[in-house]
Amino acid sequence: MNKSSWRSPSNIALVKYWGKYDPQLPANPSLSFTLKESYTETTLELLGESASEDFDFDIFLDSVKTDSFKPKIKQFLQRIEKDLDFLKGRRFSIETYNSFPHSSGIASSASGMSALALNLLSLSPEGKNLSQEAFFRKASEWSRLGSGSASRSVFGPLGLWGKTAGIAESSDEYAIPYQGKVDSVFTSFRDTILLVETGQKAVSSTAGHGLMNGHPFAAERFKQAHRNMADLQDILAQGDLAAFGELLESEALTLHAMMMSSRPYFILMKPGSLEIIEKIWQWRRETRKPMYFTLDAGANVHLLYPEAIEQEALEFVNSSLKGHLINGAYICDQVGNGPTPLT
Ligand code: DP6
């Protein structure tokens, strides 16, 4: 077997990972909804022999050779080099395609790195001998070494990464599928991703994580994330939407508050992000419907709500929020079940 293809989804964190230490270990646990429609499809193909001592590969995005991706991929490969003997002396190609536009500002690192890790493991002698459970655990560990949040994309509908009180199997090394009770309202949750800003972010996540080292509020933030993990488990079990929304929005605003209070400080929200947040709060006051927001390390706003109010939510987006979006664009996503092999 010389070729492997996987589709792997993006994810949206409820409790955020923000702060890490070597080698790619999280400063606090995080929990995310795995997405369904926002994914990367990647094919890894082993080609002929290579005379190079180094990893010898080309990467193609939508069939176009994209050398700008190489350094990050190379760094990832070097981190798991001891497990990649089978790539030594071979040329290989990585073909990748995102279901969302590359310029949409949606981070492709979670879906992209997890898709690549799954392919590497599928082609490795080690991967061929693992049970299904051990395979996904290892794939999550490798994904983490590519990008922390990618570790959670390997599992759906919820992925948990980082040692968490009361969850014995949880680990900083890899994510696990969240096994606690989850009310069915959450497993069909919608995530409408509002595109406030497209293109490259001003500050990368990796740089932002670095600024949590020596951050004056870091220790308190990490404690709060642990508390939120404990509270979220009860909330998910009980299907308590109001408590869910409060925790979700507080996590998002805390993430951005950490950015604003680091040195150097920075702001990733845009005026449009804040205008949207105000309008969501107003809509909620008026309708009393359970629609909430979260943010990643960027200006885009994720609208999270139960399937039952999808129609009203999209009417609100179209009538009140579209004007704040680049070309009026948004992505309709929902909670999904994790990666699928394509070969
Ligand atoms: C704000 O996983 O992109 O989205 O590990 O440096 O690749 P690296 O960072 P990344 O950070 C994600 C940060 C976040 C929160 C989250 O997804 O938990």
PDB file of C-alpha atoms in Angstrom, residues 1-6 42-47 83-87 90-94 115-130 135 139 142 343:
ATOM      1  CA  MET A   1       0.000   0.000   0.000  1.00  0.00           C
ATOM      2  CA  ASN A   2       1.563   3.279  -1.161  1.00  0.00           C
ATOM      3  CA  LYS A   3      -1.328   5.650  -0.854  1.00  0.00           C
ATOM      4  CA  SER A   4      -3.730   6.732   1.865  1.00  0.00           C
ATOM      5  CA  SER A   5      -6.598   9.257   1.917  1.00  0.00           C
ATOM      6  CA  TRP A   6      -8.563  10.642   4.843  1.00  0.00           C
ATOM      7  CA  THR A  42      -5.676  14.739   2.220  1.00  0.00           C
ATOM      8  CA  THR A  43      -3.969  12.049   0.167  1.00  0.00           C
ATOM      9  CA  LEU A  44      -0.467  10.937   1.018  1.00  0.00           C
ATOM     10  CA  GLU A  45       1.315   8.971  -1.697  1.00  0.00           C
ATOM     11  CA  LEU A  46       4.691   7.310  -1.527  1.00  0.00           C
ATOM     12  CA  LEU A  47       6.564   7.750  -4.810  1.00  0.00           C
ATOM     13  CA  ASP A  83       8.303   6.896  13.908  1.00  0.00           C
ATOM     14  CA  LEU A  84       8.751   7.779  10.241  1.00  0.00           C
ATOM     15  CA  ASP A  85      11.564   5.474   9.147  1.00  0.00           C
ATOM     16  CA  PHE A  86       9.321   4.238   6.350  1.00  0.00           C
ATOM     17  CA  LEU A  87       9.471   7.694   4.753  1.00  0.00           C
ATOM     18  CA  ARG A  90      11.308   7.902  -0.375  1.00  0.00           C
ATOM     19  CA  ARG A  91       9.807  10.790  -2.236  1.00  0.00           C
ATOM     20  CA  PHE A  92       6.212  11.431  -1.318  1.00  0.00           C
ATOM     21  CA  SER A  93       3.414  13.814  -2.182  1.00  0.00           C
ATOM     22  CA  ILE A  94       0.709  15.378  -0.044  1.00  0.00           C
ATOM     23  CA  ALA A 115      -5.859  14.392   8.081  1.00  0.00           C
ATOM     24  CA  LEU A 116      -2.102  14.230   7.519  1.00  0.00           C
ATOM     25  CA  ALA A 117      -1.458  12.416  10.795  1.00  0.00           C
ATOM     26  CA  LEU A 118      -4.125   9.809   9.952  1.00  0.00           C
ATOM     27  CA  ASN A 119      -2.497   9.201   6.561  1.00  0.00           C
ATOM     28  CA  LEU A 120       0.991   8.919   8.021  1.00  0.00           C
ATOM     29  CA  LEU A 121      -0.198   6.391  10.550  1.00  0.00           C
ATOM     30  CA  SER A 122      -2.183   4.435   7.935  1.00  0.00           C
ATOM     31  CA  LEU A 123       0.949   4.020   5.823  1.00  0.00           C
ATOM     32  CA  SER A 124       3.328   3.314   8.706  1.00  0.00           C
ATOM     33  CA  PRO A 125       4.147  -0.261   9.711  1.00  0.00           C
ATOM     34  CA  GLU A 126       3.185   0.704  13.270  1.00  0.00           C
ATOM     35  CA  GLY A 127      -0.314   1.834  12.284  1.00  0.00           C
ATOM     36  CA  LYS A 128      -1.086  -1.398  10.474  1.00  0.00           C
ATOM     37  CA  ASN A 129      -0.763  -3.418  13.669  1.00  0.00           C
ATOM     38  CA  LEU A 130      -2.910  -1.305  15.956  1.00  0.00           C
ATOM     39  CA  PHE A 135      -4.934   3.662  16.005  1.00  0.00           C
ATOM     40  CA  ALA A 139      -3.332   9.481  15.335  1.00  0.00           C
ATOM     41  CA  TRP A 142       0.570  12.727  16.189  1.00  0.00           C
ATOM     42  CA  THR A 343      -9.642   4.685   0.471  1.00  0.00           C
TER      43      THR A 343
END
